[in-house]
Backbone as a ProteinNet text record, in pm:
[ID]
protein_1_A
[PRIMARY]
XXXXXXXXXXXXXXXXXXXXXXXXXXXXXXXXXXXXXXXXXXXXXXXXXXXXXXXXXXXXXXXXXXXXXXXXXXXXXXXXXXXXXXXXXXXXXXXX
[TERTIARY]
-985.9	-989.2	-853.6	-958.4	-811.8	-696.4	-585.5	-499	-482.1	-421.3	-382.6	-264.2	-259.6	-124.9	-140.6	-46.7	-63.3	39.6	-47	-7.4	35.1	161.5	241.8	190.6	120.5	162.7	221.7	255.6	348.3	301	314.5	171.5	16.5	-56	-216.8	-287	-242.1	-318.5	-429.1	-411	-516.1	-503.4	-373.6	-395.5	-421.7	-346.3	-360.5	-524.1	-568.6	-763.6	-753.3	-789.1	-806.1	-733.1	-647.8	-603.9	-694.5	-700.3	-732.6	-881.8	-945.5	-1107.1	-1088.6	-989.3	-946	-917.3	-879.9	-831.5	-957.9	-1034.5	-1174.1	-1274.3	-1268.8	-1375.1	-1352.6	-1230.9	-1172.7	-1262.6	-1291.8	-1354.9	-1465.3	-1532.9	-1689.6	-1687	-1579.2	-1564.9	-1497.2	-1361.8	-1305.2	-1290.4	-1277.4	-1220.7	-1096.6	-1064.3	-901.1	-805.1	-737.9	-643	-552.5	-555.9	-553.9	-656.4	-617.5	-734.1	-633.7	-633.2	-524.6	-590.5	-509.3	-465.9	-395.7	-476.8	-422.1	-317.5	-227.3	-100.2	-75	-35.1	53.2	43.3	14.9	23.5	175.6	237.3	328.5	337.5	323.3	337.1	433.4	486.7	603.3	465	379.5	306	231	299.5	187.6	66.1	30.1	-101.6	-192.1	-136.2	-256.4	-250.1	-135.9	-156.8	-173	-247	-296.7	-417.5	-510.1	-659	-655	-563.5	-607.9	-639.7	-563.2	-518.4	-653.5	-756.7	-829.6	-958.4	-992.8	-1071.6	-1073.7	-915.6	-918.3	-907.5	-883.2	-867.2	-737.4	-605.3	-497.9	-461.1	-400.8	-352.9	-270.9	-183.8	-76.4	-8.3	70.8	164.1	317.6	373.4	450.9	526.9	611.1	648.9	800.6	845	1021.6	930.1	933.8	949.2	1027.5	1169.6	1284.5	1295.7	1189.5	1157.6	1001.5	892.4	809.3	867.9	957.9	1023.8	1177.2	1152.3	1240.8	1158	1013	885.1	875.6	885	861.7	704.8	628	430.5	439.7	526.6	421.1	465.2	382.5	388	431.1	372.3	335.9	367.1	464.2	460.2	373.2	316.3	218.5	276.5	310	354.1	290.3	261	129.7	159.4	303.7	381.6	387.8	434.1	389.2	522	509.4	546.5	745.5	784.7	927	1021.7	942.5	984.3	963.7	894	895.5	1014.4	1131	1231.9	1346.2	1394.6	1420.1	1358.6	1206.1	1116.7	1131.3	1101.9	1056.5	1214.8	1279.4	1433	1426.5	1461.5	1444.9	1351.1	1245.6	1115.5	1185.9	1252.3	1259.2	1334.1	1460.8	1566.4	1571.1	1468.3	1380.3	1250.7
399.1	443.9	363.3	305.7	250.8	313.3	337.6	378.5	367.3	526	461.2	404.4	317.9	214.3	257.4	377	421.4	298.8	270.4	150.4	244.5	156.4	184.2	115.1	106.6	-17.1	-34.4	-158.4	-134.6	-231.3	-153.8	-261.2	-219.5	-231.8	-184.2	-259.3	-423	-463.3	-557.7	-688.7	-737.2	-786.4	-815.1	-843.2	-680.5	-600.1	-446	-434.3	-473	-456.3	-494.5	-616.9	-727.2	-635.5	-633.6	-582.3	-435.3	-346.5	-263.9	-232.3	-329.4	-399.9	-438.4	-472.2	-545.1	-464.6	-353.6	-241.9	-165.3	-111.9	-51.4	-130.8	-307.8	-338.8	-419	-430.1	-478.5	-458.5	-315	-284.9	-330.3	-351	-439	-571.8	-614.3	-783.4	-797.5	-690.4	-749.3	-615.5	-640	-478.4	-503.8	-325.1	-356.4	-226.1	-272.2	-201.2	-62.2	-105.1	-13.9	38.9	74.3	142	154.8	123.4	123.1	247	309.5	422.5	407.2	466.7	402.2	570.4	493.3	667	685.5	575.3	578.3	493.1	489.7	359	398.1	287.3	299.4	187.9	300.9	187.3	273.5	196.1	237.3	401.2	357.5	415.3	559.5	702.9	813.8	801.2	801.6	858.3	666.1	606.4	477.5	497.4	509.7	495.5	651.3	739.7	800.8	804.1	727.8	663.3	574	459.1	398.9	447	528.5	614.9	683.1	735.1	795.6	682.3	583.4	511.5	456.7	421.5	343.2	466.7	552.7	665.4	695.2	675	642.8	836.3	801.5	979.4	1039.6	996.8	992.6	844.8	886.9	824.8	872.3	727.4	770.8	630.7	648.3	614.5	510.6	547.9	437.4	396	266.3	226.8	256.3	259.3	306.5	462.6	542.5	634	616.4	523.4	472.1	448	333.6	292.3	389.6	509.4	643.2	741.8	741.2	779.3	726.8	889.9	849.6	825.4	827.3	874.6	683.5	603	472.7	368.8	301.5	213.9	93.5	47.4	-89.5	-103.4	-165.8	-195.2	-261.4	-313.8	-389.5	-373.9	-551.4	-568.7	-661.9	-578	-669.5	-633.5	-663.6	-674.4	-820.9	-853	-986.9	-1086.6	-1196.6	-1277.7	-1272.9	-1259.7	-1261.7	-1110.5	-1062.7	-938.1	-888	-985	-949.1	-972.6	-1022.7	-1080.3	-928.2	-849.1	-744.3	-643.4	-579.9	-493.6	-569.8	-704.8	-702.7	-705.7	-753.2	-718.5	-547.2	-495.2	-374.4	-318.6	-355.8	-285	-329.7	-464.2	-477.8	-414.1	-298.3	-289.6	-155.6	-86.8	36	10.6
2085.8	1968.2	1889.1	1760.2	1686.6	1660.5	1638.7	1646.3	1433.1	1379.3	1284	1217	1062.4	1018.7	899.2	860.1	749.1	644.5	538.1	443.8	286.2	283.7	106	55.3	-35	-114.8	-252.1	-271.6	-425.3	-522.5	-599.5	-706.5	-684.2	-830.9	-815.8	-924.4	-922.2	-1017.5	-925.1	-943.9	-916.8	-738.7	-736.1	-532.6	-521.3	-564.8	-506.2	-452.7	-533.1	-536.8	-438	-456.2	-369.8	-176.1	-194.5	-96.2	-35.7	-82.6	-105.6	-37.8	-133.3	-77.5	98.6	49	253	324.5	323.2	406.6	449.1	367.3	351.4	401.5	412.5	481.1	624.6	655.1	798.9	917.6	939.6	1050.1	1076.8	925.8	957.2	1022.4	1009	1076.3	1169.4	1253.4	1372.9	1403.8	1546.3	1620.8	1612.3	1598.3	1551.9	1627.8	1658.3	1733.6	1635.4	1487	1421	1325.1	1267.9	1148	1039.5	905.2	797.2	729	729.9	639.7	515.1	358.3	248.6	187.8	279.9	259.4	112.4	62.6	-116.4	-166.3	-275.5	-381.9	-451.6	-515.9	-586.2	-696.9	-868.6	-967.5	-1048.9	-1162	-1253.9	-1337.7	-1384.1	-1472.9	-1357.6	-1355	-1259.8	-1291.3	-1441.5	-1448.4	-1410	-1456.8	-1386.5	-1234.9	-1190.8	-1069.3	-958.7	-974.5	-997.6	-993.6	-1079.3	-1113.1	-1033.5	-997.3	-881.8	-721.5	-667.5	-585.5	-593	-650.3	-691.9	-685.5	-714.2	-699.3	-571.8	-515.7	-397.5	-240.6	-311.1	-159.1	-100.5	-219.2	-117.1	-140.6	-74.4	1.1	-165.7	-192.7	-248.7	-368.9	-460.9	-524	-554.9	-572.7	-566.2	-707.9	-743	-906.9	-877.8	-780.2	-709	-555.6	-574	-414.1	-386.4	-387.1	-250.6	-232.8	-291.5	-278	-163.3	-170.2	-68.8	52.8	15.7	154.6	205.8	159.6	263.8	301.8	291.5	358.8	471.2	624.6	760.8	794	684.9	723.6	650.4	629	642	700.6	763.9	905.4	844.1	737.3	674.6	513.4	466.9	330.8	291.8	147.1	110	18.5	-53.6	-142.3	-250.9	-356	-426.3	-608.2	-628.7	-765.8	-788.8	-907.5	-911.6	-854.9	-869.9	-725.6	-725.6	-862.1	-875.6	-858	-831.7	-786.8	-604.3	-545	-416.9	-339	-327.2	-255.6	-266.1	-342.4	-350.6	-228	-264.7	-211.2	-73	5.4	69	192.1	146.7	228.1	265.9	131.8	132.5	269.2	222.2	341.5	455.7	502.6	651	692.1	585.4	657	713.3	606.5	604.8	746.5
[MASK]
++++++++++++++++++++++++++++++++++++++++++++++++++++++++++++++++++++++++++++++++++++++++++++++++

């Protein structure tokens, strides 16, 4: 039985949609040791993030990516922001 892997996604644009679709479909293609759990999506606009969470099945919403990184229930961070914003988030996520 696969173990849960709690995903925290930062950003919800095209790549957020593509990755969310991938998480929901991956077990149809591969036998996995882990099952992705869509734990939280993070974006600055709370209403848009809540709509995205509802559409894709995320359990919760954050509006500050630093708070998402502090959460103990997140196992993996998926950075789906514009490329020029990745560095700061990726370094902070690696430290967390």
